[in-house]
XYZ file of C-alpha atoms in Angstrom:
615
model
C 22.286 -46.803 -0.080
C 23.148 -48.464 -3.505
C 20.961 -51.160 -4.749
C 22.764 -53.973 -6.240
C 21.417 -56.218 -8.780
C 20.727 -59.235 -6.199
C 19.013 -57.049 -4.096
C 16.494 -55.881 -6.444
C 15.619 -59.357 -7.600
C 14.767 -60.347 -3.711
C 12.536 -57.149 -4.159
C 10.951 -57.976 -6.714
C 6.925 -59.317 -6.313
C 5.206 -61.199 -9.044
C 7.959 -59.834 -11.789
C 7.708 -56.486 -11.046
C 10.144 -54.833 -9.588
C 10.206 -52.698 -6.525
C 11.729 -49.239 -6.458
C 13.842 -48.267 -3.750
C 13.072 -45.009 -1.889
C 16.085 -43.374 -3.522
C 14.394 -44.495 -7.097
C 11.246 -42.678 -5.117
C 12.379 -39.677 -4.319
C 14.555 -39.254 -7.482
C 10.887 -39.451 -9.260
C 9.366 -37.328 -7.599
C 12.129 -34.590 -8.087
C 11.343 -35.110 -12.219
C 7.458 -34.697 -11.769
C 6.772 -32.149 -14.223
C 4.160 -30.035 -13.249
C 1.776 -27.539 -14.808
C 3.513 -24.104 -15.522
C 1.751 -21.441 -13.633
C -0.224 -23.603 -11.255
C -0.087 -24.091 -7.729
C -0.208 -27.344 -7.022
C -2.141 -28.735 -4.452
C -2.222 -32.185 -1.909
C -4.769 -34.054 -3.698
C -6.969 -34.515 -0.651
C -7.530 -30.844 -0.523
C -8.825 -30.243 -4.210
C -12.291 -29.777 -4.578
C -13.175 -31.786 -7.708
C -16.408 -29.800 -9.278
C -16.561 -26.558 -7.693
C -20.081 -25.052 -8.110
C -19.402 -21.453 -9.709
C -20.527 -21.723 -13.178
C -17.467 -22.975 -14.484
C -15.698 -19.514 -13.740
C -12.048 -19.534 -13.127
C -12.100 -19.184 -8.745
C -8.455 -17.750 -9.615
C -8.257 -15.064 -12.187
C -6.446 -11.734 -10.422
C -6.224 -8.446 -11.831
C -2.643 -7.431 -9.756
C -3.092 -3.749 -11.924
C -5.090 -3.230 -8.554
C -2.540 -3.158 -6.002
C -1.741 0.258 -8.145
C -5.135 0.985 -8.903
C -4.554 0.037 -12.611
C -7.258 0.716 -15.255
C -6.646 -2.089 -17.701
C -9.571 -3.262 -20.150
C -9.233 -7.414 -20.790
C -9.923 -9.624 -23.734
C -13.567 -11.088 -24.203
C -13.616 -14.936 -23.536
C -12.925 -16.765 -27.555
C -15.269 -19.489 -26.694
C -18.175 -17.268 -26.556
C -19.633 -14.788 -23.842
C -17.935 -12.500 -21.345
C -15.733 -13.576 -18.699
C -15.986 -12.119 -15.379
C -12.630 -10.234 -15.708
C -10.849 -6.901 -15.716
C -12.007 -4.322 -13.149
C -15.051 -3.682 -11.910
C -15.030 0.293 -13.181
C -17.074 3.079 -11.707
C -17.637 1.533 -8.012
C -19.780 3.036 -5.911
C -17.860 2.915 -2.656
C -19.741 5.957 -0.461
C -21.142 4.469 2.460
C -24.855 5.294 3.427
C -25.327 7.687 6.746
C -27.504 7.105 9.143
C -31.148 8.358 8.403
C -31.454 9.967 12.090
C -27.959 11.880 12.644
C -27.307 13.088 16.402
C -26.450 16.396 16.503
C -22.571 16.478 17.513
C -23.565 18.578 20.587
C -24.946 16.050 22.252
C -22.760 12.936 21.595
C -21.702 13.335 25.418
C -24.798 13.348 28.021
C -22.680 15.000 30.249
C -20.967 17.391 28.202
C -23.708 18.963 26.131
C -22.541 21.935 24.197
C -24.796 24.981 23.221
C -26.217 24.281 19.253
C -24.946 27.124 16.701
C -28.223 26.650 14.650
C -30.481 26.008 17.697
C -32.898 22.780 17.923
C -35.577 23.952 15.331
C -32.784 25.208 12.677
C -30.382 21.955 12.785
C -30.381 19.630 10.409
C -29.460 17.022 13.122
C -31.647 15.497 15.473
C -31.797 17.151 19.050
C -34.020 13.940 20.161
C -31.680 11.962 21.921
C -34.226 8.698 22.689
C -35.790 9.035 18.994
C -32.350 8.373 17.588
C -31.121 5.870 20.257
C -34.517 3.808 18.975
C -33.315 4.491 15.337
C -29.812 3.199 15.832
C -29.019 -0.681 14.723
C -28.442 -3.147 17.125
C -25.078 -2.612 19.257
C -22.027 -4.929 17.577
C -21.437 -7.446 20.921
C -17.939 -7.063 22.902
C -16.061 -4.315 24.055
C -16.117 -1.031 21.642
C -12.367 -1.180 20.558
C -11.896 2.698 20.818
C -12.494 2.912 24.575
C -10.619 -0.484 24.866
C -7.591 1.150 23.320
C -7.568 5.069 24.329
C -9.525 4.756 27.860
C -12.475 6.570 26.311
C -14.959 7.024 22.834
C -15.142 9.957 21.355
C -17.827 8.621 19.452
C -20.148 9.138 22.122
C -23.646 7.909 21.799
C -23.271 7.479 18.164
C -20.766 3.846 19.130
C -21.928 1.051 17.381
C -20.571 -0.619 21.003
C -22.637 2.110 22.750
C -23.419 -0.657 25.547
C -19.932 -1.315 26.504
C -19.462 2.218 27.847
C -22.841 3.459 28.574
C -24.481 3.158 31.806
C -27.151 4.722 33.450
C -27.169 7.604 31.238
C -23.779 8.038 31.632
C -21.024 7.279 29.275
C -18.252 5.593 30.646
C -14.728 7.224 30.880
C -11.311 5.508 32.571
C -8.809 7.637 35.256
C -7.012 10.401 33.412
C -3.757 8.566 34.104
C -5.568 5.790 31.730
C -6.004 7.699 28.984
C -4.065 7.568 25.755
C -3.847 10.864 23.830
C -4.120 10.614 19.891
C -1.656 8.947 18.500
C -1.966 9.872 14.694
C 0.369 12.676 13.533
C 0.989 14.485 10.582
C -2.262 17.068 10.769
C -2.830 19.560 8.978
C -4.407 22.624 10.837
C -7.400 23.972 9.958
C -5.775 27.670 9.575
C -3.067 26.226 6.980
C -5.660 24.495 4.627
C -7.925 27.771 5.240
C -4.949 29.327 3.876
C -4.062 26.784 0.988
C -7.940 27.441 -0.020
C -7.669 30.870 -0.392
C -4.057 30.711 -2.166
C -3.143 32.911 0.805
C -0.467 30.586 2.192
C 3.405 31.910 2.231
C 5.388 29.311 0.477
C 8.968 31.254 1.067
C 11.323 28.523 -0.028
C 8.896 27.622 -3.271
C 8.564 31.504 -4.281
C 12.529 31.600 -4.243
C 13.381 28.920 -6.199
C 10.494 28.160 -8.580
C 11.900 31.655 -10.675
C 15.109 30.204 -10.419
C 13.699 27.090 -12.225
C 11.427 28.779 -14.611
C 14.796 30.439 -15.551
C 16.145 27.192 -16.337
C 13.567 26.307 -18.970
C 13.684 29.194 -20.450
C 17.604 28.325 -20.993
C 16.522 24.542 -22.319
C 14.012 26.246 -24.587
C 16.574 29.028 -25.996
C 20.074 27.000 -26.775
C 20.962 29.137 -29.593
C 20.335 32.154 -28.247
C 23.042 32.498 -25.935
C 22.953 36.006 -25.243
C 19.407 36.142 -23.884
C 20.172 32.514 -21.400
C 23.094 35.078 -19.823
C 20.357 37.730 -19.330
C 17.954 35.488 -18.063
C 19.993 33.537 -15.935
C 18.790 33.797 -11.916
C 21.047 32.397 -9.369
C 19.987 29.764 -7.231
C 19.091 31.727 -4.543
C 20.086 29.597 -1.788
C 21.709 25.836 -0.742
C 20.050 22.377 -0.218
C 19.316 22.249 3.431
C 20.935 19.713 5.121
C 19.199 16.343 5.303
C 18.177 14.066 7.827
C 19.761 10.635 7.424
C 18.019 7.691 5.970
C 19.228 4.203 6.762
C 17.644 1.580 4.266
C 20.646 -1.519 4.715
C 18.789 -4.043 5.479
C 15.480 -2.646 5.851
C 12.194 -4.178 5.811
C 10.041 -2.038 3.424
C 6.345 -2.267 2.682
C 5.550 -0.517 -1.376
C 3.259 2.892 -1.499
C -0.452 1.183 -2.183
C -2.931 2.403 -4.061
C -6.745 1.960 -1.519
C -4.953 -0.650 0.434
C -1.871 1.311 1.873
C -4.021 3.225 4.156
C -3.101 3.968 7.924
C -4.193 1.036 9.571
C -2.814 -1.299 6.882
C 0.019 0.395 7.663
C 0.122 0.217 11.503
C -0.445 -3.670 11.274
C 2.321 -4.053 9.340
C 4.554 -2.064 11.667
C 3.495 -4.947 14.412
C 4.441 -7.571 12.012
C 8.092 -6.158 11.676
C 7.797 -3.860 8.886
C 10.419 -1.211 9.341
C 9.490 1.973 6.566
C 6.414 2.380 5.533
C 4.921 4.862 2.949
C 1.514 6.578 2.468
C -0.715 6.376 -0.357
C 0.138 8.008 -3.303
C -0.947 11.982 -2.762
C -1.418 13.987 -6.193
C 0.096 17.691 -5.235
C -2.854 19.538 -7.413
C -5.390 18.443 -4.553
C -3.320 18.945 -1.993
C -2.821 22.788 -3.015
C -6.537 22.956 -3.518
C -6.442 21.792 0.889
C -8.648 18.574 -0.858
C -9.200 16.740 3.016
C -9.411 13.281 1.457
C -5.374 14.032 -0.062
C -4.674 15.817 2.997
C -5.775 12.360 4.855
C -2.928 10.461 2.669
C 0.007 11.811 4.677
C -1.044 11.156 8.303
C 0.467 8.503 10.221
C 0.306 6.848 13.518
C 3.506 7.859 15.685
C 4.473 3.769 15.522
C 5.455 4.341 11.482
C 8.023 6.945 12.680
C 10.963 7.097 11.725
C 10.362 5.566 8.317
C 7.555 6.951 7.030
C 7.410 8.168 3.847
C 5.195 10.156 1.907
C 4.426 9.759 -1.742
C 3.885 12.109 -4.272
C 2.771 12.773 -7.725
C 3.281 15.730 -9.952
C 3.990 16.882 -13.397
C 5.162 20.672 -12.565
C 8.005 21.260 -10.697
C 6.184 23.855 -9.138
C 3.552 21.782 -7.893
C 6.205 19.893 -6.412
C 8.050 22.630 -4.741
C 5.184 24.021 -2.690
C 3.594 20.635 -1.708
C 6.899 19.816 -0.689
C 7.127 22.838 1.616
C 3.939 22.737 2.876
C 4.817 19.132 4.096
C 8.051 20.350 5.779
C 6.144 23.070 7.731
C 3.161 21.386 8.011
C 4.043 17.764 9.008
C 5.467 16.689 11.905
C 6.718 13.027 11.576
C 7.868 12.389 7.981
C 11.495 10.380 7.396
C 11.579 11.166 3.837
C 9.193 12.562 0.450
C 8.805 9.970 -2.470
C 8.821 10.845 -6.281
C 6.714 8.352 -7.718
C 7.582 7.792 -11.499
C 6.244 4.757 -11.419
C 2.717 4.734 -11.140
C 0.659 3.217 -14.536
C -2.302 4.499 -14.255
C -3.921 5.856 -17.889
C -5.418 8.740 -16.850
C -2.112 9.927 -14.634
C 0.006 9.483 -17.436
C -1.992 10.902 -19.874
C -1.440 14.243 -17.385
C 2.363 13.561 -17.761
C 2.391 12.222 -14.043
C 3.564 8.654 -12.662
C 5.540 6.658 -14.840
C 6.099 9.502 -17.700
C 8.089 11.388 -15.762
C 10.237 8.533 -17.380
C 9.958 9.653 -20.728
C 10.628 13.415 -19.805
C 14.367 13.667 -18.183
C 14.743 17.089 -18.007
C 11.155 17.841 -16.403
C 11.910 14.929 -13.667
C 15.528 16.593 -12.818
C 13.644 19.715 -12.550
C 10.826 18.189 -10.043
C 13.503 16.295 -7.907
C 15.736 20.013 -7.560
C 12.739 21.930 -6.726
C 11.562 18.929 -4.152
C 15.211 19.408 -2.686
C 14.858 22.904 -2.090
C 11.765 23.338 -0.702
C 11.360 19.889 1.422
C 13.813 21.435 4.103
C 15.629 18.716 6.068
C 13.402 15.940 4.498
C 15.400 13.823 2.462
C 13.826 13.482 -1.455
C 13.700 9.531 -2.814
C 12.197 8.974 -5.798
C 10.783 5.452 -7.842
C 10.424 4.193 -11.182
C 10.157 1.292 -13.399
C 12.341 0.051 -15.397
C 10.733 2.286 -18.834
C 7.660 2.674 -20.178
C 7.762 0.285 -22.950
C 8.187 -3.346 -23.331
C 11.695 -4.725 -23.979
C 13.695 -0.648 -23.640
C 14.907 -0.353 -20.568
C 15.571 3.279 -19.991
C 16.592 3.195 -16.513
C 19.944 3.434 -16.223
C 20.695 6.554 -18.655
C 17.928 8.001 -16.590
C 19.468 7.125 -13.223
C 22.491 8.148 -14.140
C 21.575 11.277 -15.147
C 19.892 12.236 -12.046
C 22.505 11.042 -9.747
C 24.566 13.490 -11.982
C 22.475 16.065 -11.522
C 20.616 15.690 -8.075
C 21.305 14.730 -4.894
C 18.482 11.658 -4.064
C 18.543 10.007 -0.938
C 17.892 6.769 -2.158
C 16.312 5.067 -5.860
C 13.497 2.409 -5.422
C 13.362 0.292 -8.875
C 10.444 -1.971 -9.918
C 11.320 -4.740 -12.617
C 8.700 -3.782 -14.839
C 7.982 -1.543 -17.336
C 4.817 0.493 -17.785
C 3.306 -0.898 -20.819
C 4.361 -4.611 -19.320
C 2.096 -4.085 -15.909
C 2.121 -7.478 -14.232
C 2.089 -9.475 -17.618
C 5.299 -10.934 -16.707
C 7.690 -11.471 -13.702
C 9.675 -8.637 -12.893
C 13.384 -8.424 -14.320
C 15.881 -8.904 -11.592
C 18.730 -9.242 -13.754
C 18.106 -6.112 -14.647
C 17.194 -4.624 -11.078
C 20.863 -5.730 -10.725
C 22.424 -3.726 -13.648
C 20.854 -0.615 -11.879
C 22.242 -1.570 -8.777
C 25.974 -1.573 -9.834
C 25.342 1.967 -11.748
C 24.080 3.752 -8.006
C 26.957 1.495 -6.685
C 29.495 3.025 -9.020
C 27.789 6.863 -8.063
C 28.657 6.321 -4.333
C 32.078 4.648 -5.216
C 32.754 7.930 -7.206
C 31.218 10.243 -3.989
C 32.910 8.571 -1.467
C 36.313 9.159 -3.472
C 35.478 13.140 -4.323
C 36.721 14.957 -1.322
C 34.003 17.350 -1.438
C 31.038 14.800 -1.278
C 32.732 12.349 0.764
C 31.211 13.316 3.814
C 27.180 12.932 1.973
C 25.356 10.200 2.727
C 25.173 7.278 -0.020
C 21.956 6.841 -2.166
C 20.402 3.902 -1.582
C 18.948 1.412 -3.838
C 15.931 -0.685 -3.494
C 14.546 -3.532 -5.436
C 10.816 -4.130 -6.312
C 9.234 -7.026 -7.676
C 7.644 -10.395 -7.119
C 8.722 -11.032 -3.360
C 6.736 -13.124 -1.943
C 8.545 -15.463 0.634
C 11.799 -14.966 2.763
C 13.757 -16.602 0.048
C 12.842 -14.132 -2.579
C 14.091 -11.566 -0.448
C 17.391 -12.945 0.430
C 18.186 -14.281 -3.395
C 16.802 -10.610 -4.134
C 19.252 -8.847 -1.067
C 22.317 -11.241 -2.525
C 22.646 -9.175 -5.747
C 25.414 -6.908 -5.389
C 24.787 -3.180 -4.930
C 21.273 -3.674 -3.485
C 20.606 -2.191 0.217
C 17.271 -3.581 0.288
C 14.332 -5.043 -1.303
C 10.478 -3.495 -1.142
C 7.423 -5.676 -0.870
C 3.878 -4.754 -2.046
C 1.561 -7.863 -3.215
C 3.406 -10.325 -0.954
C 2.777 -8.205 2.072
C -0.785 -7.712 1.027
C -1.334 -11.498 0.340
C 0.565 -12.788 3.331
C 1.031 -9.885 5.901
C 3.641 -11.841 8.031
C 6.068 -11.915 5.357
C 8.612 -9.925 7.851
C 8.153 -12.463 10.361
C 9.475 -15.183 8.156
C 12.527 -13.317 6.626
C 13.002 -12.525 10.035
C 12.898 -16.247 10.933
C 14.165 -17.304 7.356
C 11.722 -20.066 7.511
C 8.000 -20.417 5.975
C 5.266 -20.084 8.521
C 2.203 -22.531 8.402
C 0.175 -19.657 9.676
C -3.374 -21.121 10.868
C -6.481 -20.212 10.113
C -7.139 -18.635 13.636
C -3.822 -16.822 13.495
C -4.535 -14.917 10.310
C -8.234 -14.584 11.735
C -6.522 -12.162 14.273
C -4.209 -10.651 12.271
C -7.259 -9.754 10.333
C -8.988 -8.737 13.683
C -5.998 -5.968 14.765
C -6.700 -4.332 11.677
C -10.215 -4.045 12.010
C -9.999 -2.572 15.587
C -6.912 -0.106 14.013
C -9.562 1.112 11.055
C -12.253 1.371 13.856
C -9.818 3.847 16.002
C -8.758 5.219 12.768
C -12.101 6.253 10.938
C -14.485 6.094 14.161
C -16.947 3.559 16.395
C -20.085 5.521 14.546
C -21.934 3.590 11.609
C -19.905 5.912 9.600
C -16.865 4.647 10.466
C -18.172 1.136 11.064
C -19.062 1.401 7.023
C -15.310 2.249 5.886
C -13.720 -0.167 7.973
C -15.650 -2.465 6.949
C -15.293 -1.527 3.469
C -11.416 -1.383 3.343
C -11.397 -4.852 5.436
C -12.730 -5.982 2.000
C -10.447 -4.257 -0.100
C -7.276 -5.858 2.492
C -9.492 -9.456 2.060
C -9.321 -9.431 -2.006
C -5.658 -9.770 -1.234
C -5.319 -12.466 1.565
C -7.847 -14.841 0.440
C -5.304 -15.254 -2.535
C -2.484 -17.012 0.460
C -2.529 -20.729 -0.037
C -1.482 -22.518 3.558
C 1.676 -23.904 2.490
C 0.015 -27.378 4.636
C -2.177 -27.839 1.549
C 0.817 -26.862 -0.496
C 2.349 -30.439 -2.650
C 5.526 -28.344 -3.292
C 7.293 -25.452 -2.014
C 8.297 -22.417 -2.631
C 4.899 -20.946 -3.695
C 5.240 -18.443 -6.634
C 2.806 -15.126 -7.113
C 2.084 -15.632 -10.547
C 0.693 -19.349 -9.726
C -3.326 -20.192 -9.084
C -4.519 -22.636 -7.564
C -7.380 -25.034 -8.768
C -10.474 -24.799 -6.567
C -9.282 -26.038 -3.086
C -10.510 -26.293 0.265
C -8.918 -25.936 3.853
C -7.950 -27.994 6.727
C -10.777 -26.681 8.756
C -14.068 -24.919 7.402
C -12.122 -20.991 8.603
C -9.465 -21.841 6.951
C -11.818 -22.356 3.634
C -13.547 -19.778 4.274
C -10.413 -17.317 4.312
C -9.271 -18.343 1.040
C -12.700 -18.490 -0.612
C -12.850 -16.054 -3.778
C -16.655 -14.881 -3.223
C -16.760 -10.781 -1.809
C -20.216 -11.933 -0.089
C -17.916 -14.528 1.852
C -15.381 -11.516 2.667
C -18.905 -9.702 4.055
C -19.304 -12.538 6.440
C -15.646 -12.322 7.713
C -15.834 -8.812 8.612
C -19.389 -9.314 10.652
C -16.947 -11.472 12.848
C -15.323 -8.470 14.015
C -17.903 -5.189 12.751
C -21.160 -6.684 13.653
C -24.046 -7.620 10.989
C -23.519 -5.159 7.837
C -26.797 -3.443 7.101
C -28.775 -3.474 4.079
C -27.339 0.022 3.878
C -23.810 -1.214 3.629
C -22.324 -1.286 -0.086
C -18.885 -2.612 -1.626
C -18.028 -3.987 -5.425
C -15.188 -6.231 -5.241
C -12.609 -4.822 -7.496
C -11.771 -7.184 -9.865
C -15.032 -9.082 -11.782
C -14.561 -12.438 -11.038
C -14.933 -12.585 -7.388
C -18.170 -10.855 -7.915
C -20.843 -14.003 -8.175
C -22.147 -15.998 -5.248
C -20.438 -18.873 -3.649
C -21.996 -22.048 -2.748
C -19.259 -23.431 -1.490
């Protein structure tokens, strides 16, 4: 409503006039605030936080990649708590007394191979049920979910199942059979071990390729390339069909991506996910810890990807193979050029596959051989160096050259990390070159019946309406999330709602909760497995203490690359969720795992959320 002149006069008190709530509002849309902070409702600002004057909002993000990065010493004098926390020592203590396995099951005790007196295990059943820690209270979340614990008497909720002497065990028609695929067997990595496993497509085509260098190497000599030449020896296998329009896509992560990471983000609407990064050297040495990387629970299927890293493109081909043959549920086999870790690049792996064309076309063709009807993807950044984009000559070379089922680009380069926001414009520009490829395809008569290669965008998402501004650029099919689904985990369910969800404090508390029983069906009920769920809980926690309830929030949208000041929440768990301290993340996970033992270790990652909280 205008204000006219006579109006603002009856208004006005003692001579001073009285704005209107237009003149109000119009203010408050001209409030210029502090670049790169979050700004928060006044009442929920804690005015002297007591932590030494240290920064309760200074994040590493090279760690959702498992970046080494070394940082800058504080100018004013002394060391700031910052950078990485290098050399961690993450193995988890075992128990002092360990149960022989052949007697985790009263009634099912199995004959010893070593006998009583030669086992390293205990055979005294009541000396190590007096050794064990107090049981966690509540139901042991194995036997809640599957009908039964495998764990046997080594459960951490031993008394949930355990009566009389007997441990407890529901009907048959109760029980849930094991629902994580993607196994190897014991006789393949035997095999793998002993370099005694038959890679038939690999030992075809890895000549052929070997041929091919030898042709790059030996340009002017044009009468040995004819004598050297070797035939491909046989086609591409036909594919299995990828459909990315649309999707909902959580990034390959580096410690956090793990299976039950995973699996909660399939129940909060995630539709592809992606295993951990797998380097194919271990994985042709039958390493167990990189042949954990590719398993999955049946849920992530289809869309589950696995991720690999290589710099020989016969490494590629027979890790590529092996996971065709050996793998059960896998929707597709990810290049990852991307990655910026030192020492990986150093080994020509990751993100310097960038730099090397010809090597990369080479990987990709011998991944398309030898995966079978697994589709190849592949992602990259946008270069290796600051302000020299070499994406596009390099896309547009393989798309030439290779048939990819779909590109994945993050919007930064190497050398840039997380330094800056990632470059959508020219996420775009890659998007119309792919969209020019499959313009071209679709018109060539033979290659009009192939499927399309997708492209993806990567980079600073982090609410619903990054994702559709990100999904309104023409040519892109979808958009991957990493940090925003590790900060807030029910991102899907708000570009699913296309509305920001005030999420409370007991709400994330049980999102928080589901994972913790998926890690404790995942890695086991024993103190064992207690230990690593409760150590990746912690890892997961350095991520979604960093969500600030949009309630507390003065203006919205939240952006990534903004901190807060030191705040509090509108109840003491909400505080406590967002408090910066790792010894704080301890007492979260006790809500869920029981009391953590003096035995129980974990570093925080990054530096400064390692000092003690007295908040």
């Amino acid at each position: 409503m205008t204000s006219t002149p006579e109006k603002r006069a009856a208004d006005a008190v003692d001579g001073v006039e009285v704005e209107t709530e237009t003149q109000t509002q119009t203010k408050k849309q001209h409030v210029e605030y502090p670049k790169g902070v979050a700004v928060i409702k006044a009442e929920y600002i804690v005015s002297n936080p007591a932590n030494n004057g240290e920064s309760t909002a200074s994040y590493d993000d090279d760690e959702a990649e498992g970046g080494e990065r070394s940082k800058p010493e504080n100018p004013s004098g002394g060391k700031k708590r910052r950078g990485q926390n290098k050399n961690r020592d993450l193995k988890q203590k075992r128990e002092e007394i360990r149960l022989c396995s052949t007697l985790l099951d009263p009634d099912n005790i199995r004959e010893c191979s070593f006998g009583p007196d030669q086992c390293r295990n205990s055979h005294n059943v009541e000396e190590y049920l007096a050794s064990k820690p107090t049981d966690v209270d509540g139901i042991c979340p194995v036997y809640q979910a599957i009908g039964y614990c495998p764990t046997g008497l080594k459960c951490r909720w031993l008394k949930s199942h355990y009566v009389e002497g007997k441990l407890l065990r529901k009907d048959d028609s109760e029980i849930k059979k094991d629902e994580e695929v993607n196994k190897i067997s014991h006789s393949a990595k035997d095999l793998l071990r002993k370099k005694k496993y038959i890679f038939k497509l690999a030992d075809q085509i890895i000549p052929y390729i070997d041929s091919q260098v030898q042709n790059e190497e030996n340009l002017e000599k044009r009468k040995d390339n004819e004598a050297a030449y070797i035939e491909a020896p046989f086609k591409v296998a036909e594919k299995k069909k990828l459909y990315l329009k649309n999707a909902k896509i959580v990034s390959p992560l580096t410690t956090v991506g793990n299976l039950p990471y995973r699996r909660l983000m399939k129940t909060l609407g995630a539709d592809i996910t992606y295993s951990e990064m797998a380097l194919t050297i271990p994985m042709l040495q039958a390493t167990a810890a990189e042949w954990a990387l590719p398993k999955a629970h049946k849920s992530e299927y289809p869309g589950f990807g696995v991720q690999i890293a290589t710099s020989k493109h016969y490494q590629a081909a027979k890790v590529s193979e092996a996971i065709y043959k050996e793998t059960t549920h896998v929707s597709e086999i990810n290049l990852n050029c991307g990655c910026p870790i030192d020492l990986l690049y150093r080994q020509g792996q990751g993100s310097a596959l960038m730099d090397q064309p010809a090597k990369l076309l080479r990987i990709l063709k011998s991944m398309n051989y030898c995966s079978g009807d697994i589709p190849v993807t592949v992602k990259m950044r946008t270069g290796t160096k600051d302000y020299k984009n070499t994406a596009i000559p390099l896309i547009d070379r393989i798309l030439k050259e290779n048939d990819v089922a779909a590109i994945t680009l993050h919007g930064r380069s190497r050398q840039q990390r997380y330094t800056r926001e990632a470059d959508w414009s020219y996420i775009g520009e890659v998007a119309q070159t792919v969209k020019t490829w499959n313009e071209k395809k679709e018109d060539d008569k033979e290659k009009s019946d192939t499927q399309p290669t997708w492209f993806v965008g990567n980079g600073d998402i982090y609410t619903h309406e990054d994702w559709y501004k990100a999904m309104a650029i023409d040519g892109v099919d979808s958009v991957m999330i990493a940090r925003g689904a590790l900060i807030k985990p029910w991102i899907f369910e708000e570009i699913e709602s296309q509305q920001y969800l005030d999420k409370s404090a007991n709400e994330r508390l049980e999102i928080l909760r589901t994972f913790s029983n998926f890690a404790i069906e995942h890695w086991g009920s024993d103190e064992y497995g207690v230990g690593l769920a409760r150590r990746f809980l912690c890892e997961f926690l350095s991520f979604t203490h960093r969500y600030i309830p949009i309630g507390i929030l003065e203006r919205l949208p939240p952006k990534i690359n903004q901190r807060p000041p030191a705040w509090k929440g509108r109840n003491e768990l909400e505080t406590l969720l967002g408090s910066t301290d790792y010894k704080d993340w301890i007492k979260i996970t006790e809500m869920f795992l029981g009391k953590a033992g003096p035995e129980f270790q974990f570093t925080p990652k990054h530096k400064s959320n390692a000092y003690e909280n007295s908040r």
